[in-house]
Amino acid sequence: MLGRSPLGVRGSLKLTMKINALLAVLTALAALGLDSPSPARGGAAEEEGVALAIVYDTSGSMQEPVRDKNGKAAPKYVIANRDLAAIVKQIQTFSTNSASGTPRRIDAGLFIFNSPGAREAIKFGPFDAAAIENWARSFSSPSGNTPLGNALNTAAQSVLGSPLSRKHVLVITDGINTAGPPPSAVMPKIQQQAGQQHTQLSVHFVAFDVDAKVFDAVKKLGANVVGADDEKQLNSQLEFILQKKILLEEEEPAKK
């Protein structure tokens, strides 16, 4: 004689109906994309790629002369324009020359001073080499003061909003902060925000024709700081920051 199920026929039927109902609910939620709670901003898995905001000093002191690559005097903005265009070419090469053959993902934007803060000269988004190069060729009117702290914050907010995993702000400047909070007052807040989003943001300062010690305060907070007195040094330092700190081109060869 066969033994009865501990639940009995009626109990087994009820259990089966509950399981079927639960499976139906889960199936419906999955179809709606609601099978799991939505992550908070910054909590979602980041995508591989580089997010880079360039802060370019457009203050009046960029009209002052320094030595160009030939040893002759030239306005700082003319030299910086050339080096900005050179940066763009390197980024473009990096984006299209991956080991896998698939173009690398890059978000980028160009920020210039607009006292008491900064504005996007080239909107932050998918890397647009032509737009930044065109801006570098045409810019010819540096003026105003140097709101470095506010400009850093504006650029950082765009980078932190990118889903790409490697986040950087590159600041090219020839002076100390003259409007708004200094960068050293802004950086801790940016770092805290990055931590809350479970990500990291790297900040790089290139001090052009200004003592790099001016930026000791942000260096102590973790920023990379290098100095450049003329065009040759500016070109060299920007290449170093770009290749060794931002792009990090060394990677495993593609599998055959």
XYZ file of N, CA, C and O in Angstrom, residues 134-210:
308
model
N 39.638 72.124 -34.309
C 39.152 73.378 -34.895
C 39.156 74.495 -33.869
O 39.509 75.645 -34.180
N 38.762 74.164 -32.633
C 38.781 75.187 -31.587
C 40.214 75.650 -31.329
O 40.472 76.849 -31.210
N 41.150 74.706 -31.243
C 42.552 75.041 -30.971
C 43.137 75.922 -32.076
O 43.953 76.805 -31.807
N 42.729 75.697 -33.309
C 43.244 76.502 -34.421
C 42.682 77.918 -34.411
O 43.332 78.848 -34.886
N 41.487 78.073 -33.843
C 40.825 79.382 -33.943
C 40.930 80.251 -32.686
O 40.724 81.463 -32.760
N 41.244 79.661 -31.531
C 41.263 80.458 -30.298
C 42.399 81.486 -30.336
O 43.548 81.143 -30.585
N 42.050 82.748 -30.057
C 43.070 83.804 -30.150
C 42.822 84.979 -29.207
O 43.416 86.039 -29.384
N 41.947 84.797 -28.229
C 41.601 85.953 -27.399
C 41.558 85.619 -25.910
O 40.496 85.688 -25.288
N 42.694 85.246 -25.310
C 42.691 84.994 -23.864
C 42.400 86.274 -23.088
O 42.911 87.345 -23.422
N 41.577 86.147 -22.043
C 41.240 87.319 -21.228
C 40.632 86.847 -19.917
O 40.234 85.698 -19.769
N 40.577 87.766 -18.953
C 39.898 87.470 -17.701
C 40.793 86.827 -16.658
O 42.017 86.734 -16.807
N 40.151 86.377 -15.581
C 40.897 85.823 -14.445
C 40.971 84.296 -14.515
O 40.676 83.691 -15.545
N 41.343 83.672 -13.369
C 41.657 82.244 -13.350
C 40.858 81.510 -12.267
O 41.361 81.279 -11.166
N 39.618 81.131 -12.554
C 38.790 80.399 -11.577
C 39.059 78.895 -11.620
O 38.197 78.090 -11.993
N 40.245 78.502 -11.202
C 40.660 77.106 -11.338
C 39.774 76.134 -10.554
O 39.437 75.056 -11.053
N 39.445 76.486 -9.320
C 38.652 75.584 -8.499
C 37.285 75.301 -9.092
O 36.878 74.142 -9.215
N 36.575 76.353 -9.474
C 35.248 76.173 -10.055
C 35.312 75.453 -11.400
O 34.434 74.643 -11.725
N 36.355 75.744 -12.180
C 36.513 75.069 -13.470
C 36.777 73.586 -13.263
O 36.231 72.726 -13.979
N 37.602 73.261 -12.276
C 37.878 71.859 -11.962
C 36.595 71.140 -11.573
O 36.340 70.014 -12.018
N 35.776 71.768 -10.763
C 34.532 71.146 -10.325
C 33.585 70.911 -11.495
O 32.981 69.843 -11.615
N 33.445 71.915 -12.378
C 32.568 71.777 -13.537
C 33.010 70.623 -14.425
O 32.194 69.801 -14.861
N 34.311 70.553 -14.687
C 34.841 69.472 -15.522
C 34.652 68.119 -14.853
O 34.273 67.131 -15.496
N 34.894 68.064 -13.548
C 34.777 66.806 -12.816
C 33.352 66.272 -12.821
O 33.136 65.054 -12.900
N 32.370 67.158 -12.741
C 30.980 66.706 -12.738
C 30.627 65.991 -14.046
O 29.902 64.992 -14.047
N 31.147 66.502 -15.161
C 30.897 65.847 -16.442
C 31.550 64.474 -16.489
O 30.953 63.497 -16.945
N 32.780 64.390 -16.001
C 33.505 63.114 -16.012
C 32.817 62.097 -15.106
O 32.658 60.927 -15.469
N 32.396 62.538 -13.922
C 31.728 61.628 -12.991
C 30.385 61.133 -13.532
O 29.888 60.093 -13.112
N 29.806 61.868 -14.445
C 28.553 61.453 -15.049
C 28.726 60.449 -16.180
O 27.751 59.907 -16.680
N 29.981 60.208 -16.574
C 30.243 59.250 -17.655
C 30.216 57.819 -17.115
O 30.695 57.558 -16.009
N 29.721 56.864 -17.900
C 29.722 55.467 -17.463
C 31.076 54.783 -17.661
O 31.245 53.636 -17.255
N 32.022 55.479 -18.290
C 33.308 54.848 -18.590
C 34.181 54.761 -17.344
O 34.136 55.614 -16.461
N 35.011 53.730 -17.286
C 35.672 53.338 -16.045
C 36.871 54.197 -15.657
O 37.135 54.372 -14.470
N 37.601 54.720 -16.612
C 38.822 55.481 -16.304
C 38.533 56.967 -16.449
O 38.409 57.495 -17.551
N 38.447 57.647 -15.322
C 37.972 59.027 -15.284
C 39.124 59.987 -14.957
O 39.807 59.814 -13.951
N 39.292 61.038 -15.794
C 40.413 61.960 -15.633
C 40.002 63.394 -15.945
O 39.179 63.643 -16.839
N 40.635 64.328 -15.209
C 40.561 65.747 -15.545
C 41.991 66.240 -15.727
O 42.837 66.051 -14.853
N 42.265 66.840 -16.886
C 43.582 67.388 -17.200
C 43.482 68.903 -17.237
O 42.702 69.464 -18.014
N 44.264 69.574 -16.379
C 44.227 71.036 -16.284
C 45.535 71.608 -16.836
O 46.623 71.284 -16.346
N 45.421 72.444 -17.853
C 46.583 73.131 -18.438
C 46.450 74.603 -18.068
O 45.537 75.293 -18.541
N 47.343 75.099 -17.213
C 47.191 76.465 -16.707
C 48.528 77.146 -16.487
O 49.538 76.489 -16.240
N 48.523 78.466 -16.595
C 49.757 79.232 -16.389
C 49.682 80.124 -15.155
O 50.478 81.044 -14.993
N 48.708 79.885 -14.288
C 48.582 80.780 -13.149
C 47.926 80.159 -11.947
O 47.445 79.029 -11.985
N 47.907 80.934 -10.875
C 47.257 80.500 -9.645
C 45.788 80.911 -9.681
O 45.374 81.738 -10.490
N 44.995 80.324 -8.810
C 43.570 80.628 -8.733
C 43.361 82.088 -8.320
O 43.929 82.559 -7.341
N 42.543 82.818 -9.082
C 42.291 84.226 -8.764
C 40.807 84.538 -8.584
O 40.441 85.688 -8.353
N 39.936 83.523 -8.702
C 38.492 83.751 -8.535
C 37.842 82.472 -8.023
O 38.111 81.392 -8.537
N 37.004 82.609 -7.005
C 36.330 81.442 -6.454
C 37.254 80.603 -5.584
O 38.400 80.979 -5.318
N 36.777 79.444 -5.135
C 37.576 78.595 -4.250
C 38.786 78.020 -4.990
O 38.717 77.767 -6.194
N 39.887 77.796 -4.282
C 41.061 77.182 -4.915
C 40.804 75.702 -5.190
O 39.920 75.091 -4.574
N 41.573 75.113 -6.092
C 41.389 73.683 -6.392
C 41.520 72.790 -5.159
O 40.839 71.774 -5.055
N 42.376 73.169 -4.224
C 42.577 72.351 -3.031
C 41.333 72.300 -2.153
O 41.159 71.364 -1.363
N 40.453 73.295 -2.264
C 39.201 73.279 -1.509
C 38.129 72.460 -2.223
O 37.197 71.951 -1.597
N 38.276 72.318 -3.540
C 37.285 71.609 -4.349
C 37.577 70.110 -4.414
O 36.663 69.284 -4.403
N 38.856 69.750 -4.472
C 39.228 68.351 -4.677
C 38.664 67.367 -3.650
O 38.172 66.298 -4.019
N 38.704 67.688 -2.340
C 38.147 66.724 -1.378
C 36.676 66.411 -1.626
O 36.245 65.263 -1.468
N 35.906 67.409 -2.026
C 34.488 67.188 -2.304
C 34.303 66.305 -3.529
O 33.431 65.434 -3.557
N 35.143 66.530 -4.539
C 35.078 65.709 -5.747
C 35.447 64.267 -5.420
O 34.804 63.316 -5.876
N 36.499 64.110 -4.611
C 36.934 62.761 -4.231
C 35.855 62.044 -3.420
O 35.627 60.846 -3.593
N 35.194 62.784 -2.537
C 34.111 62.190 -1.750
C 32.962 61.758 -2.657
O 32.393 60.669 -2.495
N 32.634 62.597 -3.620
C 31.564 62.267 -4.555
C 31.917 61.018 -5.366
O 31.071 60.140 -5.569
N 33.161 60.939 -5.823
C 33.594 59.759 -6.568
C 33.477 58.503 -5.711
O 33.031 57.446 -6.180
N 33.864 58.616 -4.434
C 33.756 57.482 -3.530
C 32.324 57.028 -3.346
O 32.041 55.823 -3.293
N 31.407 57.975 -3.255
C 29.995 57.635 -3.113
C 29.455 56.923 -4.349
O 28.507 56.142 -4.268
N 30.075 57.206 -5.492
C 29.668 56.558 -6.737
C 30.480 55.286 -7.009
O 30.339 54.669 -8.071
N 31.322 54.925 -6.036
C 32.137 53.714 -6.149
C 33.020 53.743 -7.392
O 33.134 52.765 -8.125
N 33.642 54.907 -7.618
C 34.539 55.059 -8.759
C 35.738 55.889 -8.328
O 35.836 56.314 -7.170
N 36.667 56.126 -9.246
C 37.841 56.938 -8.965
C 37.985 58.014 -10.028
O 37.675 57.780 -11.204
N 38.457 59.179 -9.626
C 38.705 60.283 -10.542
C 40.131 60.773 -10.332
O 40.507 61.112 -9.208
N 40.920 60.794 -11.394
C 42.302 61.276 -11.310
C 42.380 62.692 -11.866
O 41.768 63.000 -12.903
N 43.149 63.556 -11.187
C 43.311 64.955 -11.594
C 44.777 65.212 -11.903
O 45.663 64.816 -11.136
N 45.036 65.891 -13.024
C 46.398 66.166 -13.476
C 46.544 67.663 -13.772
O 45.733 68.227 -14.514
N 47.562 68.285 -13.190
C 47.845 69.697 -13.437
C 49.157 69.828 -14.203
O 50.179 69.275 -13.784
N 49.122 70.582 -15.303
C 50.345 70.951 -16.020
C 50.532 72.451 -15.809
O 49.762 73.259 -16.329
N 51.547 72.799 -14.999
C 51.815 74.198 -14.665
C 52.724 74.783 -15.741
O 53.914 74.480 -15.800
N 52.160 75.624 -16.597
C 52.875 76.179 -17.745
C 53.368 77.589 -17.420
O 52.578 78.497 -17.213
N 54.685 77.735 -17.352
C 55.307 79.021 -17.043
C 54.873 79.547 -15.673
O 54.685 80.748 -15.478
N 54.688 78.630 -14.739
C 54.394 78.994 -13.354
C 54.998 77.903 -12.476
O 55.033 76.732 -12.867
